[in-house]
Each structure stands twice: as structure tokens, then as C-alpha cells.
Amino acid sequence: MSELFSSDFFESLSSLKLAMHLRLEKGRSGSRKSSARGASVEFSDFREYLPGDDVRKIDWNVYGRLDRLYLKQFMEEQEATYHLFVDSSRSMDFGQEKKSVMALRIAGALSWLILGQMDRVFLHAICAEQVYSLHPGRGRSSFHNILTELEQISFSGNTDLERSVRRCQIAGRGVSIVLSDFLDVRGVDGLIRYLTFQKQEILLIQILSREELDFDEEGTLRLIDSETRDDITIAMTGQSIRLYEESMAKHQQTLMRLSRKYGCVYERVVSDEPIGRVLLERLANVGFLLRK
């Protein structure tokens, strides 16, 4: 069993299920019925070929005309597609209880639940320097491979969420889950607008360390940016700490405002929280998970 998880943890997941209100339009047969009408073998649409798709369903006539691979879709072929974006920048590897560990645990737990309902999950490790898309999985039999690849993610490089996500392949309506501290100097407005344009239902999970939230050190400090390695010497006073706290609160309010504007789901978690509480309380409270 992985060091990130325990058998007791996975037993606790058996009482949960996903609850995003996804209106299926494309995909393969999943655990839920489509709202589409017609005979189960009635032709519905084409979609681009994705790694892991059944090559027998490629329409070679379309390939001959367009020189691109497309699959024929039928009314019976309905599954939900989930994209999990894990911020793999260096800032995520911060904290006594690292934000990166919490991100991997949440990604693993959600992958387990998604695969259990026979939907498809794509995992992407993203930072400014590179994007690493893990092999898509479908069915619990693929979970071991997903967990192995999650554990191999290296947290390094700088944050550029929008540009990184744009480099990932997203085809058709689905659910996109972004796990990040969202400490991106470019902001997240562009990221959310892009995913909305791609017909994604969006869940933003902000992960912060306890040290970032409860900063109370006074005196002269040398602070080093974990990504750029730039440093600054600053005299921290009670007033400086209050300004820092106000800035963090303003940042969270911005994320909440953007989420309301674009119809996203937003939740903040702290890296030292028990993962069971994160799933059973926080993600359940915002309506993403339900108890069976």
C-alpha cells in the first residue's frame, strides 16, 4: 500500500460518491444514464481520438479527409470525463506538512472515486516549465498505475496555471479539478475563463500550509521566494503581520468572487488537516461529494 494512503483510508471512501451536476454529451459508457434520447446504437457525434480510446471506433473516412483521428459516438456511449490538474510548482512543496502531499492525497482519493463509477480520469502535473499528463484511467484496475505515477511527480519550477492548463488536451464537456495554492502572480481569471470556454465544470481546491496562514514571527527576516529564489529582508512588526493577513484574505476573496462569477466550486484546505476531514466535511459541504 502506498505511503500516501492506508487501507483504512480507502475503506472510508466506500461511503462517498461524486455529486457534480454534469450534463453528459460525449464519452463512453459510464455508471450514469445520459439525458440523450434515441436508440442505444443511434449515431450521435464525432469526437477527437484520445490516448486510451478504442482504435476500432476510429472513423477512417474522416481521417482520410482531415488527416486527424476521430471516433464515432453513439447514444449509449456516455461517460463523464474528469481532468485533475495538480500544481507541481516548487511553492507547493512548502510547509512542515507539505501542500504537495495534500494535493497528491486529494488527487488519489478523487481518482479512486471517479474510477469506481466507471468514468474516465486524466491527471496532469503542471508548472511553467513542463506539463506532464499521466495516462488516462478507467475502472479500478487502472488505479494502481495512477497512484504509482502520482508518487513520481516532482514539485519544482514556477507557477503559470493558465499557460500550463492550455497545454493540456481537453476535448468535450467534463469536470476540471485544479489543486493548487493559487499563488500565481498572473492571477487565475484567465485560467477559469479558459476552462469555462472548454465547457468544463470547475472545482478549485486551494491548498495552503499552516505556516502561510498563521504567520506570527516578528523581527528582521530574510524571506526567499521558493520558485524564483529572489530574497528580501524585511522588518516584521505587528502591523506588517496584519497587512500580510489582509493580503491573504483579499486573495481568498478574489478566488471566491471569480468562482461565483463563473459558476465554479471553490474550497480552501490546510495542508495539516486530516484527509478524511477534507473529503467528508469540506468537499461534502460544497456539494462535490455526497454520502451514499
mmCIF file of C-alpha atoms in Angstrom:
data_model
loop_
_atom_site.group_PDB
_atom_site.id
_atom_site.type_symbol
_atom_site.label_atom_id
_atom_site.label_comp_id
_atom_site.label_asym_id
_atom_site.label_seq_id
_atom_site.Cartn_x
_atom_site.Cartn_y
_atom_site.Cartn_z
ATOM 1 C CA MET A 1 0.000 0.000 0.000
ATOM 2 C CA SER A 2 1.240 3.480 -0.855
ATOM 3 C CA GLU A 3 2.784 5.628 1.892
ATOM 4 C CA LEU A 4 0.328 8.365 0.928
ATOM 5 C CA PHE A 5 -2.661 6.218 1.811
ATOM 6 C CA SER A 6 -3.738 3.440 4.128
ATOM 7 C CA SER A 7 -6.258 0.634 3.768
ATOM 8 C CA ASP A 8 -8.470 2.314 6.394
ATOM 9 C CA PHE A 9 -8.497 5.461 4.273
ATOM 10 C CA PHE A 10 -9.818 3.654 1.223
ATOM 11 C CA GLU A 11 -12.437 1.893 3.338
ATOM 12 C CA SER A 12 -13.739 5.325 4.388
ATOM 13 C CA LEU A 13 -14.138 6.271 0.705
ATOM 14 C CA SER A 14 -16.653 3.467 0.216
ATOM 15 C CA SER A 15 -19.320 5.666 1.857
ATOM 16 C CA LEU A 16 -18.809 8.550 -0.603
ATOM 17 C CA LYS A 17 -19.773 9.291 -4.167
ATOM 18 C CA LEU A 18 -19.229 12.196 -6.547
ATOM 19 C CA ALA A 19 -22.007 14.735 -6.948
ATOM 20 C CA MET A 20 -21.034 17.214 -9.675
ATOM 21 C CA HIS A 21 -24.053 18.054 -11.846
ATOM 22 C CA LEU A 22 -22.523 17.031 -15.143
ATOM 23 C CA ARG A 23 -24.724 17.059 -18.236
ATOM 24 C CA LEU A 24 -23.151 14.327 -20.331
ATOM 25 C CA GLU A 25 -22.782 14.925 -24.038
ATOM 26 C CA LYS A 26 -19.778 12.858 -25.095
ATOM 27 C CA GLY A 27 -17.864 9.834 -23.908
ATOM 28 C CA ARG A 28 -18.154 6.098 -23.429
ATOM 29 C CA SER A 29 -20.498 4.012 -21.303
ATOM 30 C CA GLY A 30 -20.237 5.026 -17.671
ATOM 31 C CA SER A 31 -22.193 4.402 -14.497
ATOM 32 C CA ARG A 32 -24.911 7.005 -15.163
ATOM 33 C CA LYS A 33 -27.505 7.352 -17.886
ATOM 34 C CA SER A 34 -27.377 10.117 -20.462
ATOM 35 C CA SER A 35 -30.219 12.574 -20.982
ATOM 36 C CA ALA A 36 -29.861 11.993 -24.731
ATOM 37 C CA ARG A 37 -32.779 10.262 -26.459
ATOM 38 C CA GLY A 38 -32.845 7.624 -29.178
ATOM 39 C CA ALA A 39 -31.921 4.012 -29.727
ATOM 40 C CA SER A 40 -28.786 2.849 -27.920
ATOM 41 C CA VAL A 41 -26.939 2.333 -31.208
ATOM 42 C CA GLU A 42 -28.051 5.614 -32.810
ATOM 43 C CA PHE A 43 -25.193 7.724 -34.144
ATOM 44 C CA SER A 44 -24.651 10.873 -32.082
ATOM 45 C CA ASP A 45 -21.474 12.761 -32.923
ATOM 46 C CA PHE A 46 -17.747 12.635 -33.570
ATOM 47 C CA ARG A 47 -15.008 13.475 -31.117
ATOM 48 C CA GLU A 48 -11.238 13.576 -31.377
ATOM 49 C CA TYR A 49 -9.290 10.433 -30.529
ATOM 50 C CA LEU A 50 -7.631 10.473 -27.098
ATOM 51 C CA PRO A 51 -4.890 8.109 -25.855
ATOM 52 C CA GLY A 52 -6.547 5.004 -24.441
ATOM 53 C CA ASP A 53 -9.612 5.099 -26.723
ATOM 54 C CA ASP A 54 -10.693 2.003 -28.634
ATOM 55 C CA VAL A 55 -8.955 2.256 -32.024
ATOM 56 C CA ARG A 56 -11.698 0.083 -33.550
ATOM 57 C CA LYS A 57 -14.063 3.044 -33.293
ATOM 58 C CA ILE A 58 -11.897 5.387 -35.374
ATOM 59 C CA ASP A 59 -13.690 6.684 -38.464
ATOM 60 C CA TRP A 60 -11.079 6.187 -41.177
ATOM 61 C CA ASN A 61 -13.163 8.044 -43.771
ATOM 62 C CA VAL A 62 -12.916 11.193 -41.650
ATOM 63 C CA TYR A 63 -9.192 10.561 -41.176
ATOM 64 C CA GLY A 64 -8.757 10.367 -44.957
ATOM 65 C CA ARG A 65 -10.417 13.775 -45.378
ATOM 66 C CA LEU A 66 -8.975 15.648 -42.395
ATOM 67 C CA ASP A 67 -5.783 13.716 -41.584
ATOM 68 C CA ARG A 68 -6.909 13.657 -37.942
ATOM 69 C CA LEU A 69 -8.277 10.816 -35.820
ATOM 70 C CA TYR A 70 -11.947 10.976 -34.792
ATOM 71 C CA LEU A 71 -14.219 8.464 -33.105
ATOM 72 C CA LYS A 72 -17.859 7.818 -33.880
ATOM 73 C CA GLN A 73 -20.040 8.393 -30.822
ATOM 74 C CA PHE A 74 -23.325 6.649 -30.149
ATOM 75 C CA MET A 75 -26.107 7.421 -27.719
ATOM 76 C CA GLU A 76 -25.153 4.510 -25.474
ATOM 77 C CA GLU A 77 -21.580 5.751 -25.135
ATOM 78 C CA GLN A 78 -21.888 8.174 -22.266
ATOM 79 C CA GLU A 79 -19.309 8.631 -19.534
ATOM 80 C CA ALA A 80 -18.049 11.583 -17.549
ATOM 81 C CA THR A 81 -14.528 12.828 -18.164
ATOM 82 C CA TYR A 82 -12.574 14.347 -15.290
ATOM 83 C CA HIS A 83 -9.330 16.314 -15.576
ATOM 84 C CA LEU A 84 -7.290 16.618 -12.364
ATOM 85 C CA PHE A 85 -4.662 19.362 -12.557
ATOM 86 C CA VAL A 86 -2.010 19.120 -9.833
ATOM 87 C CA ASP A 87 0.102 22.251 -9.444
ATOM 88 C CA SER A 88 3.635 20.803 -9.409
ATOM 89 C CA SER A 89 5.492 24.095 -8.939
ATOM 90 C CA ARG A 90 8.097 24.432 -6.208
ATOM 91 C CA SER A 91 5.869 26.549 -3.977
ATOM 92 C CA MET A 92 3.635 23.515 -3.423
ATOM 93 C CA ASP A 93 6.499 21.704 -1.682
ATOM 94 C CA PHE A 94 6.329 24.080 1.291
ATOM 95 C CA GLY A 95 5.253 23.644 4.886
ATOM 96 C CA GLN A 96 6.030 21.301 7.746
ATOM 97 C CA GLU A 97 3.029 19.362 6.430
ATOM 98 C CA LYS A 98 3.673 19.901 2.729
ATOM 99 C CA LYS A 99 0.993 21.228 0.429
ATOM 100 C CA SER A 100 2.224 18.795 -2.217
ATOM 101 C CA VAL A 101 1.370 15.788 -0.057
ATOM 102 C CA MET A 102 -2.172 17.033 0.491
ATOM 103 C CA ALA A 103 -2.578 17.665 -3.256
ATOM 104 C CA LEU A 104 -1.483 14.105 -4.065
ATOM 105 C CA ARG A 105 -3.778 12.611 -1.427
ATOM 106 C CA ILE A 106 -6.793 14.521 -2.716
ATOM 107 C CA ALA A 107 -5.928 13.609 -6.317
ATOM 108 C CA GLY A 108 -5.596 9.953 -5.364
ATOM 109 C CA ALA A 109 -8.855 9.912 -3.427
ATOM 110 C CA LEU A 110 -10.829 11.602 -6.198
ATOM 111 C CA SER A 111 -9.287 9.290 -8.803
ATOM 112 C CA TRP A 112 -10.427 6.303 -6.747
ATOM 113 C CA LEU A 113 -13.998 7.614 -6.612
ATOM 114 C CA ILE A 114 -14.068 8.573 -10.295
ATOM 115 C CA LEU A 115 -12.772 5.193 -11.436
ATOM 116 C CA GLY A 116 -15.207 3.427 -9.128
ATOM 117 C CA GLN A 117 -18.146 4.850 -11.054
ATOM 118 C CA MET A 118 -16.596 3.822 -14.392
ATOM 119 C CA ASP A 119 -15.797 7.350 -15.513
ATOM 120 C CA ARG A 120 -12.519 8.463 -17.040
ATOM 121 C CA VAL A 121 -9.845 10.475 -15.273
ATOM 122 C CA PHE A 122 -6.926 12.377 -16.797
ATOM 123 C CA LEU A 123 -4.197 13.523 -14.404
ATOM 124 C CA HIS A 124 -1.937 16.459 -15.261
ATOM 125 C CA ALA A 125 1.083 17.707 -13.286
ATOM 126 C CA ILE A 126 1.524 21.332 -14.311
ATOM 127 C CA CYS A 127 4.103 24.074 -13.873
ATOM 128 C CA ALA A 128 5.523 26.783 -16.131
ATOM 129 C CA GLU A 129 8.484 24.707 -17.299
ATOM 130 C CA GLN A 130 6.677 21.490 -18.229
ATOM 131 C CA VAL A 131 3.342 19.715 -18.292
ATOM 132 C CA TYR A 132 3.227 16.014 -17.530
ATOM 133 C CA SER A 133 -0.049 14.296 -18.424
ATOM 134 C CA LEU A 134 -0.428 10.870 -16.880
ATOM 135 C CA HIS A 135 -2.014 8.037 -18.799
ATOM 136 C CA PRO A 136 -5.837 8.177 -18.663
ATOM 137 C CA GLY A 137 -7.526 5.641 -16.459
ATOM 138 C CA ARG A 138 -10.904 3.972 -16.486
ATOM 139 C CA GLY A 139 -12.025 1.337 -13.982
ATOM 140 C CA ARG A 140 -10.492 0.476 -10.612
ATOM 141 C CA SER A 141 -7.987 -1.856 -12.281
ATOM 142 C CA SER A 142 -6.060 1.208 -13.506
ATOM 143 C CA PHE A 143 -5.827 2.834 -10.069
ATOM 144 C CA HIS A 144 -2.540 1.228 -9.091
ATOM 145 C CA ASN A 145 -0.831 2.750 -12.133
ATOM 146 C CA ILE A 146 -2.332 6.160 -11.364
ATOM 147 C CA LEU A 147 -1.144 6.020 -7.758
ATOM 148 C CA THR A 148 2.347 4.983 -8.844
ATOM 149 C CA GLU A 149 2.583 7.892 -11.250
ATOM 150 C CA LEU A 150 1.227 10.340 -8.687
ATOM 151 C CA GLU A 151 4.040 9.387 -6.316
ATOM 152 C CA GLN A 152 6.603 10.111 -9.031
ATOM 153 C CA ILE A 153 5.540 13.748 -9.538
ATOM 154 C CA SER A 154 8.407 16.115 -8.839
ATOM 155 C CA PHE A 155 7.477 19.517 -7.397
ATOM 156 C CA SER A 156 9.801 22.068 -8.980
ATOM 157 C CA GLY A 157 9.710 25.057 -11.300
ATOM 158 C CA ASN A 158 7.497 28.124 -11.359
ATOM 159 C CA THR A 159 3.740 28.684 -11.371
ATOM 160 C CA ASP A 160 1.856 29.632 -14.538
ATOM 161 C CA LEU A 161 -1.521 27.983 -14.193
ATOM 162 C CA GLU A 162 -3.316 29.311 -17.256
ATOM 163 C CA ARG A 163 -0.470 28.672 -19.704
ATOM 164 C CA SER A 164 0.128 25.206 -18.257
ATOM 165 C CA VAL A 165 -3.507 24.139 -18.483
ATOM 166 C CA ARG A 166 -3.760 25.439 -22.051
ATOM 167 C CA ARG A 167 -1.021 22.967 -22.995
ATOM 168 C CA CYS A 168 -3.133 20.017 -21.827
ATOM 169 C CA GLN A 169 -5.577 18.298 -24.158
ATOM 170 C CA ILE A 170 -9.207 18.858 -23.183
ATOM 171 C CA ALA A 171 -11.869 17.502 -25.522
ATOM 172 C CA GLY A 172 -15.595 17.703 -24.835
ATOM 173 C CA ARG A 173 -17.657 18.604 -21.812
ATOM 174 C CA GLY A 174 -16.317 17.427 -18.473
ATOM 175 C CA VAL A 175 -15.187 18.316 -14.962
ATOM 176 C CA SER A 176 -11.862 20.037 -14.274
ATOM 177 C CA ILE A 177 -10.415 19.980 -10.759
ATOM 178 C CA VAL A 178 -7.459 22.260 -10.021
ATOM 179 C CA LEU A 179 -5.335 21.527 -6.929
ATOM 180 C CA SER A 180 -3.058 24.475 -6.204
ATOM 181 C CA ASP A 181 -2.089 27.139 -3.700
ATOM 182 C CA PHE A 182 -3.075 29.626 -6.471
ATOM 183 C CA LEU A 183 -0.110 31.830 -5.559
ATOM 184 C CA ASP A 184 0.232 32.839 -9.196
ATOM 185 C CA VAL A 185 1.260 36.431 -9.811
ATOM 186 C CA ARG A 186 -0.735 36.363 -13.083
ATOM 187 C CA GLY A 187 -3.934 35.514 -11.211
ATOM 188 C CA VAL A 188 -6.482 32.834 -12.086
ATOM 189 C CA ASP A 189 -9.060 34.802 -14.081
ATOM 190 C CA GLY A 190 -7.648 33.610 -17.394
ATOM 191 C CA LEU A 191 -7.472 30.018 -16.187
ATOM 192 C CA ILE A 192 -11.137 29.965 -15.177
ATOM 193 C CA ARG A 193 -12.281 31.674 -18.377
ATOM 194 C CA TYR A 194 -10.356 29.146 -20.475
ATOM 195 C CA LEU A 195 -11.819 26.115 -18.672
ATOM 196 C CA THR A 196 -15.303 27.635 -18.889
ATOM 197 C CA PHE A 197 -14.835 28.096 -22.647
ATOM 198 C CA GLN A 198 -13.846 24.418 -22.821
ATOM 199 C CA LYS A 199 -17.267 23.513 -21.328
ATOM 200 C CA GLN A 200 -15.840 22.357 -18.035
ATOM 201 C CA GLU A 201 -17.496 22.291 -14.656
ATOM 202 C CA ILE A 202 -14.765 23.621 -12.385
ATOM 203 C CA LEU A 203 -13.688 22.781 -8.848
ATOM 204 C CA LEU A 204 -10.892 24.913 -7.397
ATOM 205 C CA ILE A 205 -9.210 23.439 -4.326
ATOM 206 C CA GLN A 206 -6.791 25.886 -2.751
ATOM 207 C CA ILE A 207 -4.184 24.234 -0.532
ATOM 208 C CA LEU A 208 -2.233 26.404 1.904
ATOM 209 C CA SER A 209 0.173 25.472 4.669
ATOM 210 C CA ARG A 210 -0.406 26.304 8.320
ATOM 211 C CA GLU A 211 2.710 28.495 8.245
ATOM 212 C CA GLU A 212 1.248 30.624 5.446
ATOM 213 C CA LEU A 213 -1.992 31.187 7.338
ATOM 214 C CA ASP A 214 -0.691 31.627 10.893
ATOM 215 C CA PHE A 215 2.371 33.785 10.300
ATOM 216 C CA ASP A 216 3.387 35.403 13.575
ATOM 217 C CA GLU A 217 7.175 35.844 13.506
ATOM 218 C CA GLU A 218 8.352 39.348 14.332
ATOM 219 C CA GLY A 219 11.784 40.861 13.832
ATOM 220 C CA THR A 220 14.113 41.228 10.875
ATOM 221 C CA LEU A 221 13.589 38.333 8.479
ATOM 222 C CA ARG A 222 15.172 37.299 5.182
ATOM 223 C CA LEU A 223 12.421 35.867 3.007
ATOM 224 C CA ILE A 224 13.264 33.748 -0.059
ATOM 225 C CA ASP A 225 10.824 33.110 -2.922
ATOM 226 C CA SER A 226 10.729 29.311 -3.239
ATOM 227 C CA GLU A 227 10.292 29.494 -7.025
ATOM 228 C CA THR A 228 12.386 32.436 -8.260
ATOM 229 C CA ARG A 229 14.900 32.286 -5.349
ATOM 230 C CA ASP A 230 14.630 36.069 -5.071
ATOM 231 C CA ASP A 231 15.096 37.272 -1.498
ATOM 232 C CA ILE A 232 14.073 40.281 0.515
ATOM 233 C CA THR A 233 14.968 41.432 4.009
ATOM 234 C CA ILE A 234 12.002 42.846 5.884
ATOM 235 C CA ALA A 235 11.283 44.070 9.398
ATOM 236 C CA MET A 236 8.183 42.205 10.503
ATOM 237 C CA THR A 237 6.105 44.066 13.073
ATOM 238 C CA GLY A 238 2.595 43.599 14.319
ATOM 239 C CA GLN A 239 1.405 45.976 11.601
ATOM 240 C CA SER A 240 3.316 44.065 8.910
ATOM 241 C CA ILE A 241 1.719 40.815 10.030
ATOM 242 C CA ARG A 242 -1.750 42.407 9.873
ATOM 243 C CA LEU A 243 -1.046 43.646 6.329
ATOM 244 C CA TYR A 244 0.063 40.137 5.357
ATOM 245 C CA GLU A 245 -3.101 38.621 6.812
ATOM 246 C CA GLU A 246 -5.225 41.202 4.992
ATOM 247 C CA SER A 247 -3.448 40.382 1.724
ATOM 248 C CA MET A 248 -4.085 36.645 2.162
ATOM 249 C CA ALA A 249 -7.740 37.302 2.973
ATOM 250 C CA LYS A 250 -8.083 39.532 -0.095
ATOM 251 C CA HIS A 251 -6.569 36.794 -2.248
ATOM 252 C CA GLN A 252 -9.130 34.276 -0.981
ATOM 253 C CA GLN A 253 -11.954 36.758 -1.543
ATOM 254 C CA THR A 254 -10.789 37.196 -5.135
ATOM 255 C CA LEU A 255 -10.923 33.437 -5.699
ATOM 256 C CA MET A 256 -14.402 33.284 -4.161
ATOM 257 C CA ARG A 257 -15.614 36.210 -6.288
ATOM 258 C CA LEU A 258 -14.301 34.662 -9.512
ATOM 259 C CA SER A 259 -15.874 31.340 -8.580
ATOM 260 C CA ARG A 260 -19.276 32.951 -8.110
ATOM 261 C CA LYS A 261 -18.886 34.905 -11.352
ATOM 262 C CA TYR A 262 -18.148 31.825 -13.464
ATOM 263 C CA GLY A 263 -20.212 29.283 -11.544
ATOM 264 C CA CYS A 264 -17.244 27.355 -10.126
ATOM 265 C CA VAL A 265 -16.971 25.448 -6.865
ATOM 266 C CA TYR A 266 -14.230 26.741 -4.549
ATOM 267 C CA GLU A 267 -12.881 25.341 -1.300
ATOM 268 C CA ARG A 268 -9.754 26.045 0.744
ATOM 269 C CA VAL A 269 -7.981 23.375 2.762
ATOM 270 C CA VAL A 270 -4.942 23.456 5.034
ATOM 271 C CA SER A 271 -2.127 21.004 4.432
ATOM 272 C CA ASP A 272 -2.101 19.693 8.009
ATOM 273 C CA GLU A 273 -5.803 18.775 8.030
ATOM 274 C CA PRO A 274 -6.685 15.065 8.137
ATOM 275 C CA ILE A 275 -7.563 13.947 4.614
ATOM 276 C CA GLY A 276 -10.722 12.307 5.917
ATOM 277 C CA ARG A 277 -11.987 15.677 7.171
ATOM 278 C CA VAL A 278 -11.150 17.316 3.853
ATOM 279 C CA LEU A 279 -13.259 14.765 1.983
ATOM 280 C CA LEU A 280 -16.061 14.109 4.447
ATOM 281 C CA GLU A 281 -16.565 17.713 5.526
ATOM 282 C CA ARG A 282 -15.064 20.296 3.206
ATOM 283 C CA LEU A 283 -15.736 18.744 -0.196
ATOM 284 C CA ALA A 284 -19.048 17.384 1.017
ATOM 285 C CA ASN A 285 -20.080 20.810 2.327
ATOM 286 C CA VAL A 286 -19.595 22.442 -1.083
ATOM 287 C CA GLY A 287 -21.647 19.726 -2.756
ATOM 288 C CA PHE A 288 -18.878 17.921 -4.639
ATOM 289 C CA LEU A 289 -19.117 14.703 -2.630
ATOM 290 C CA LEU A 290 -22.123 13.003 -1.127
ATOM 291 C CA ARG A 291 -22.530 10.220 1.376
ATOM 292 C CA LYS A 292 -24.158 7.154 -0.145
#
